[in-house]
mmCIF file of C-alpha atoms in Angstrom:
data_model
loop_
_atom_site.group_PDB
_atom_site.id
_atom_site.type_symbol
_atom_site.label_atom_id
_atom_site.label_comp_id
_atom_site.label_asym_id
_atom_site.label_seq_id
_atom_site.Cartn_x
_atom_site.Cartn_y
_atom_site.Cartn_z
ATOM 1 C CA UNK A 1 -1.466 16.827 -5.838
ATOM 2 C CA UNK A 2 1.365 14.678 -5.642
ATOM 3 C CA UNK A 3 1.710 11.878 -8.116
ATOM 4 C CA UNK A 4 4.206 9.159 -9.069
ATOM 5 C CA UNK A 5 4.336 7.632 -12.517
ATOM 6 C CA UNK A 6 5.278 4.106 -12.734
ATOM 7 C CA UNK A 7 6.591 2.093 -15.936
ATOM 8 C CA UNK A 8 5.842 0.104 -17.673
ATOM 9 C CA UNK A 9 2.350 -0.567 -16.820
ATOM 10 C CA UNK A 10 2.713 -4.527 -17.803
ATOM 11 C CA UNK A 11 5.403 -6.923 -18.666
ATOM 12 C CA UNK A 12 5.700 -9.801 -20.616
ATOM 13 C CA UNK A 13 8.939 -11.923 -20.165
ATOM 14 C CA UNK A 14 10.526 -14.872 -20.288
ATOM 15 C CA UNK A 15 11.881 -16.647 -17.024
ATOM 16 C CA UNK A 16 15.633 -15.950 -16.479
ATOM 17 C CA UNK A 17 15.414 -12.405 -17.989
ATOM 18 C CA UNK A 18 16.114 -9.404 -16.447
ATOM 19 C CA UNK A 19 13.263 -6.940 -15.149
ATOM 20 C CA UNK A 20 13.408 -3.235 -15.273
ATOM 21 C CA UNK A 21 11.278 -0.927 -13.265
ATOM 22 C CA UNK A 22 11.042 2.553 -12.603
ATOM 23 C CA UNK A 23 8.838 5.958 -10.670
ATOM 24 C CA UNK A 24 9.070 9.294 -11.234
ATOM 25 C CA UNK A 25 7.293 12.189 -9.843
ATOM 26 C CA UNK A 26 8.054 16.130 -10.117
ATOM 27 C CA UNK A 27 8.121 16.185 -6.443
ATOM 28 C CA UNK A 28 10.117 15.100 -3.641
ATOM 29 C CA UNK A 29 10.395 12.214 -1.396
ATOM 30 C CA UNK A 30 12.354 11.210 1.530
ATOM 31 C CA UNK A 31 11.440 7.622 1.494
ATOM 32 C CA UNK A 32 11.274 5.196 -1.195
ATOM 33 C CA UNK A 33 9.462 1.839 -0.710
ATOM 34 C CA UNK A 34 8.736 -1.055 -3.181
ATOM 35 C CA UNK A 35 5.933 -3.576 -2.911
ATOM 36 C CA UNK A 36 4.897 -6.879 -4.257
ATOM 37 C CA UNK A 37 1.339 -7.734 -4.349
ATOM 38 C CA UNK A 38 -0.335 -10.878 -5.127
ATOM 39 C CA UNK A 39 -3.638 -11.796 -6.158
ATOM 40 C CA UNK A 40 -6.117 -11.207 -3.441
ATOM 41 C CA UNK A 41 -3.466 -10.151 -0.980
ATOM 42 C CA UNK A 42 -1.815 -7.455 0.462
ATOM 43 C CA UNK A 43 1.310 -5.282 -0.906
ATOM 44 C CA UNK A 44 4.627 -7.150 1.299
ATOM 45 C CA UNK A 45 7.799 -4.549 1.327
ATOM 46 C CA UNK A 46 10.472 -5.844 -1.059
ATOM 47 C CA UNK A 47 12.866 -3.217 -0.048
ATOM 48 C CA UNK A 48 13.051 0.523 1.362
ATOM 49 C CA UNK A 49 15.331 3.466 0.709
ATOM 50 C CA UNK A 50 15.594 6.118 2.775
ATOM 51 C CA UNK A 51 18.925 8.419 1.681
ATOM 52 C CA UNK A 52 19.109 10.099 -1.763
ATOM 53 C CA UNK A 53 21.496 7.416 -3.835
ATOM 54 C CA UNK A 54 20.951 4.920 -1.937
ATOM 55 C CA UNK A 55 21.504 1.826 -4.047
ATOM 56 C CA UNK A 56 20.306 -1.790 -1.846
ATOM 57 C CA UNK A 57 19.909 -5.328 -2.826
ATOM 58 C CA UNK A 58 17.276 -8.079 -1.504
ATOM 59 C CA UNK A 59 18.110 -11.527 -2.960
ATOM 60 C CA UNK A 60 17.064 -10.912 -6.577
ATOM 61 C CA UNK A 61 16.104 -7.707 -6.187
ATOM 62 C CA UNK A 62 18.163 -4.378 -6.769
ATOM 63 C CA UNK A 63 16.267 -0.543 -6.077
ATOM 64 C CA UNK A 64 17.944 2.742 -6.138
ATOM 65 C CA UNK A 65 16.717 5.916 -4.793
ATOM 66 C CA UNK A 66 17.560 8.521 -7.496
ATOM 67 C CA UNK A 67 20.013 11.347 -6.563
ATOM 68 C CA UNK A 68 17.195 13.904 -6.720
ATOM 69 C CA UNK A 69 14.419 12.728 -4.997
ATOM 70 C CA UNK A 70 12.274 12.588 -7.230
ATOM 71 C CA UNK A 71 12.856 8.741 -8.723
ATOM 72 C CA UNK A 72 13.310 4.972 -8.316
ATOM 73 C CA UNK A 73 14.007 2.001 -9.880
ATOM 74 C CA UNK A 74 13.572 -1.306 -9.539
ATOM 75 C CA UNK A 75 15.503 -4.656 -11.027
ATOM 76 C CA UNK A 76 14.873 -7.983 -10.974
ATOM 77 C CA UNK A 77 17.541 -10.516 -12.149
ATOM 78 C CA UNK A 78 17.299 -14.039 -13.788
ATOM 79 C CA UNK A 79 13.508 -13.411 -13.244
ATOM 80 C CA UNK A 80 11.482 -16.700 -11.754
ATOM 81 C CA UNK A 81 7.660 -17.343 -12.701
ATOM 82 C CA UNK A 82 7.320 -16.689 -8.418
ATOM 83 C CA UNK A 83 8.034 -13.291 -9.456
ATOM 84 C CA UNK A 84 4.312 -12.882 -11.046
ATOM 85 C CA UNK A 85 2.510 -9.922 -9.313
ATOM 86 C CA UNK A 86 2.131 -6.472 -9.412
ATOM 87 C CA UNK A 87 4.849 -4.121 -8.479
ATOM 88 C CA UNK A 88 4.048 -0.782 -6.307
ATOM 89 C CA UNK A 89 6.446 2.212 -5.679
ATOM 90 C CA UNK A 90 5.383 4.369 -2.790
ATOM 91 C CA UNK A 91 6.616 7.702 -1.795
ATOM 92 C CA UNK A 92 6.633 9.053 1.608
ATOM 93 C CA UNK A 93 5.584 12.512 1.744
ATOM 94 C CA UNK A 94 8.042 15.066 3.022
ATOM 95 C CA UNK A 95 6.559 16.797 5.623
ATOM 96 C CA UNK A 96 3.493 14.873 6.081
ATOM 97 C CA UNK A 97 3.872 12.009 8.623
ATOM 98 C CA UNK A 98 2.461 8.793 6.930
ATOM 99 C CA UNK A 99 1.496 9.812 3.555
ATOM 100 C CA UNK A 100 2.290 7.094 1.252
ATOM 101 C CA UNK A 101 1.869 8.041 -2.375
ATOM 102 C CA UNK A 102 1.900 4.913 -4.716
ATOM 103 C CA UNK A 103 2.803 4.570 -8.300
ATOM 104 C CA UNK A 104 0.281 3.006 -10.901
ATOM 105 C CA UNK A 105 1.369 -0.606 -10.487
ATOM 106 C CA UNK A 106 3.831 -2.749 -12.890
ATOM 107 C CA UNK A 107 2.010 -6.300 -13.657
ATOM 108 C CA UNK A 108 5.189 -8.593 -13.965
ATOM 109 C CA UNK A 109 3.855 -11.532 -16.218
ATOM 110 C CA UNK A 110 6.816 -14.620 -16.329
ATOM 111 C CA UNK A 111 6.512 -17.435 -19.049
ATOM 112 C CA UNK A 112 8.458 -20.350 -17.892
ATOM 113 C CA UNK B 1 4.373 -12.806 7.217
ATOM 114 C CA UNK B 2 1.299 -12.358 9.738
ATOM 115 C CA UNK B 3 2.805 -8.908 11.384
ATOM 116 C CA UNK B 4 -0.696 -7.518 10.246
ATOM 117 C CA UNK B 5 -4.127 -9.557 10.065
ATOM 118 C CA UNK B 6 -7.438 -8.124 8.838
ATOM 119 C CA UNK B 7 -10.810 -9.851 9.015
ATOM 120 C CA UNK B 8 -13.065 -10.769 7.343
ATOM 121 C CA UNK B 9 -10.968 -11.469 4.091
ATOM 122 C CA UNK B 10 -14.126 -11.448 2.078
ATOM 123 C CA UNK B 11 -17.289 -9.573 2.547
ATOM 124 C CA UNK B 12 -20.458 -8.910 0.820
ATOM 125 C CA UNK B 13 -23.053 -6.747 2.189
ATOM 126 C CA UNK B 14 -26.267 -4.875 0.845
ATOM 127 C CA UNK B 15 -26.568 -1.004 0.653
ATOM 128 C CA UNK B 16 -28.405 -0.827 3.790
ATOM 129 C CA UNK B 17 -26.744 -3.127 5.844
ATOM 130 C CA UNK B 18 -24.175 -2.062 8.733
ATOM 131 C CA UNK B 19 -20.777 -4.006 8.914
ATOM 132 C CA UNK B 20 -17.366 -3.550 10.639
ATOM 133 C CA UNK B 21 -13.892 -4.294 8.838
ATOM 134 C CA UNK B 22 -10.905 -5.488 12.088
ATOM 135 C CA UNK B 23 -7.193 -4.941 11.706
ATOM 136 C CA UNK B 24 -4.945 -5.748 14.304
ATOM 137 C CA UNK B 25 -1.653 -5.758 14.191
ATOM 138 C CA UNK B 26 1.363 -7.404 16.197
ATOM 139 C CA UNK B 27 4.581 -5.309 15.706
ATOM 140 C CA UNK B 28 4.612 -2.976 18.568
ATOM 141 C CA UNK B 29 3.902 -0.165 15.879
ATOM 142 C CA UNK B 30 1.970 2.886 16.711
ATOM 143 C CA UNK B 31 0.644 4.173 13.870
ATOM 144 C CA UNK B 32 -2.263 2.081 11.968
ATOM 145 C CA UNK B 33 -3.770 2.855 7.968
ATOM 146 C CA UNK B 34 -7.206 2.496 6.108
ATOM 147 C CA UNK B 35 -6.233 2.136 2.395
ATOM 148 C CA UNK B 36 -8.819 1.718 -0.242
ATOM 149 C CA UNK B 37 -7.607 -0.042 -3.447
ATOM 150 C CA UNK B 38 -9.885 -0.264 -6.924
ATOM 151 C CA UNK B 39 -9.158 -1.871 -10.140
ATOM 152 C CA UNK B 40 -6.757 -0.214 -12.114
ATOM 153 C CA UNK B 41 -5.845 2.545 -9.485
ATOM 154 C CA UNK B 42 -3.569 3.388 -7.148
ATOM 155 C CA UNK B 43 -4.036 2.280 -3.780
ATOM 156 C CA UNK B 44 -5.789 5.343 -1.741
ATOM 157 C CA UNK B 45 -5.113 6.171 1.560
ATOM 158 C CA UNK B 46 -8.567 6.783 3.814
ATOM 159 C CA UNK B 47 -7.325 7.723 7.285
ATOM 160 C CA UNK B 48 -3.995 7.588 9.441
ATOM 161 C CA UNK B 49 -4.340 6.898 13.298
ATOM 162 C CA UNK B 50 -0.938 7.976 15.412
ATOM 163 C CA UNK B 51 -1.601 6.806 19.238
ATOM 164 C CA UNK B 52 -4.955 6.150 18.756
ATOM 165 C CA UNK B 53 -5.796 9.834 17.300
ATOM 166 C CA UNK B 54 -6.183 10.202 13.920
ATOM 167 C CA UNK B 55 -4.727 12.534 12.044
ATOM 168 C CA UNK B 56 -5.323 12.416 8.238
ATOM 169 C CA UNK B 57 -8.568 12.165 6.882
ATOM 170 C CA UNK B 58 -8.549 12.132 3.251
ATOM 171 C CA UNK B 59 -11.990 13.565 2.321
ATOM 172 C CA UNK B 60 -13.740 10.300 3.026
ATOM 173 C CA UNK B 61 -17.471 10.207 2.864
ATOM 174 C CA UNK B 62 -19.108 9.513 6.373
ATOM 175 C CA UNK B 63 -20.656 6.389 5.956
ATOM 176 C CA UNK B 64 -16.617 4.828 6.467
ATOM 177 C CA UNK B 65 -16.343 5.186 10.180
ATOM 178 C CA UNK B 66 -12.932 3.956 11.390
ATOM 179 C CA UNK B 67 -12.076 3.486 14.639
ATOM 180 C CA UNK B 68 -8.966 2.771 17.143
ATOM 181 C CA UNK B 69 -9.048 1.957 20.297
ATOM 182 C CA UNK B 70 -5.506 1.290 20.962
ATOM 183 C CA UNK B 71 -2.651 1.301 19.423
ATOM 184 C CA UNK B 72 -2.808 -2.522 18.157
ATOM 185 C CA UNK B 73 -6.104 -2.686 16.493
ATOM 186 C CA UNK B 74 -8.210 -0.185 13.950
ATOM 187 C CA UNK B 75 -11.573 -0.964 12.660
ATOM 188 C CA UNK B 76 -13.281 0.419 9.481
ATOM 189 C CA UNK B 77 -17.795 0.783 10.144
ATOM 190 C CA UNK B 78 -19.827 0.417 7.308
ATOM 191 C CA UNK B 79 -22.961 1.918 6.711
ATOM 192 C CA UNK B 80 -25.152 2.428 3.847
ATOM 193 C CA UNK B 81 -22.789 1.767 1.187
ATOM 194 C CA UNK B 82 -22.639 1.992 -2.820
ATOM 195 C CA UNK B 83 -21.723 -0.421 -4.926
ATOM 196 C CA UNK B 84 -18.609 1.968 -6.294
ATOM 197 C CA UNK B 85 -17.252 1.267 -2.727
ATOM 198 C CA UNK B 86 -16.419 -2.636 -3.822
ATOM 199 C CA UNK B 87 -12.648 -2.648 -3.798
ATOM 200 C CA UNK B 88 -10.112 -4.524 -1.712
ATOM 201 C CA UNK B 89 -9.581 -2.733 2.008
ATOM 202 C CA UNK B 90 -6.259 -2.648 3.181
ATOM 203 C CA UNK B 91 -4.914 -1.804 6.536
ATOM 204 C CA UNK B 92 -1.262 -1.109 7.326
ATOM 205 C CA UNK B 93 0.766 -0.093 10.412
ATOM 206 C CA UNK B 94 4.219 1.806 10.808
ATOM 207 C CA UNK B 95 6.013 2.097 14.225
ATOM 208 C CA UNK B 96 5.199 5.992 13.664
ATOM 209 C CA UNK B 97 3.164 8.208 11.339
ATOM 210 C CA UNK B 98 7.108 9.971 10.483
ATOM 211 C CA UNK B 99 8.445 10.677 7.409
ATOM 212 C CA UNK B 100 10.626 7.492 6.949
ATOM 213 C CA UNK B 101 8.504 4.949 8.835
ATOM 214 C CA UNK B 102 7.952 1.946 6.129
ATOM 215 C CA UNK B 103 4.462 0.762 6.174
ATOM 216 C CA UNK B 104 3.392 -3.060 6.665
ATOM 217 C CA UNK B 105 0.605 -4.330 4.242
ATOM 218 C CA UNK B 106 -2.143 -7.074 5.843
ATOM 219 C CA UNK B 107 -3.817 -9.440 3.421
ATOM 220 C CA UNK B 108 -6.858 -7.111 3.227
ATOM 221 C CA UNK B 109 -10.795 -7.326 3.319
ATOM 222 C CA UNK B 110 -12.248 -7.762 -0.288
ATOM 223 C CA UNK B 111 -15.764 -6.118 -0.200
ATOM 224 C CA UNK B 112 -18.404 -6.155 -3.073
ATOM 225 C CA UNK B 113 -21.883 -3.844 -2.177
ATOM 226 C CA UNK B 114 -24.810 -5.344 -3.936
#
């Protein structure tokens, strides 16, 4: 089945550094999402992509959607310790109405 | 962000006892999602609902019973449960089960079987 690999699996850095995620897969996706989940909570949207290339910005936060389909990244500038969680990257499936696929996880760890 | 509420937040329950899991959600969406997430994997999706029908089941054994009876609220039944079912249950909504409708996370239900 479809899967999406997401790296690294854990992060260790120091606040004001910068933060690099990414998610690959061998298949294809028309939708990109990232998530943010706390402890004991829900995953919140950070940001969504929906065209291949698609480069957008939230505050902080910068994700691409690669220009095959098939990856995303995530950055995080002059990282804050509020930025402690665990990252998700989700897929939507082509074809299949609703199918999120979700990466692994990245747990973001910031040491004022 | 309170788009998406789920209740209870915490739940414990024996293997034979019966329990029900309540989303609702306020955004006008029309799709609604049953994720299951465990430690150290990769949230799983359980079952889609688009206008109340559903229309994914992903192999999910039959003692979870969801159901919707509109469009603004889903609920996950509980029956006779094993303890490997303990994990955090999310539900989600999108305004449509499409291929670019972005999905909106509530807080969850975190459920340990004794």
């Amino acid at each position: 089945g479809q899967q999406l690999n997401q790296s690294p699996q854990s992060m260790f850095i120091q606040e004001g550094e910068d933060v690099s995620m990414n998610c690959t897969s061998s298949s294809i996706f028309n939708t990109w999402l990232w998530y943010k989940q706390d402890p004991g909570e829900g995953p919140v949207l950070l940001i969504a992509l929906y065209k291949a290339g698609e480069l957008t910005s939230n505050g902080r936060l910068t994700a691409q959607f690669g220009i095959t389909r098939k990856d995303s990244f995530l950055n995080i500038s002059a990282s804050i310790p509020s930025d402690v969680g665990i990252y998700f990257c989700a897929g939507l499936v082509y074809n299949q109405g609703g199918k999120l696929i979700f990466g692994q996880g990245t747990e973001l760890s910031v040491k004022p | 962000e309170t788009g998406v509420t789920q209740t209870p937040r915490h739940l414990v329950m024996g293997m034979t006892n019966k329990k029900s899991l309540k989303c609702e959600q306020h955004l006008g969406h029309n799709a609604m999602y049953w994720y299951k997430q465990s430690a150290k994997k990769p949230l799983e999706l359980m079952f889609v609902y688009s206008l109340e029908e559903r229309v994914e089941n992903n192999s999910v054994p039959s003692r979870f019973s969801p159901e919707c009876p509109n469009s603004s609220h889903l609920f996950l039944h509980l029956h006779t449960l094993q303890p490997e079912d303990s994990a955090l249950y999310l539900c989600a909504s999108s305004q449509a089960a499409g291929r670019q409708e972005t999905q909106y996370f509530g807080p969850g239900t975190r459920l340990l079987v004794l």
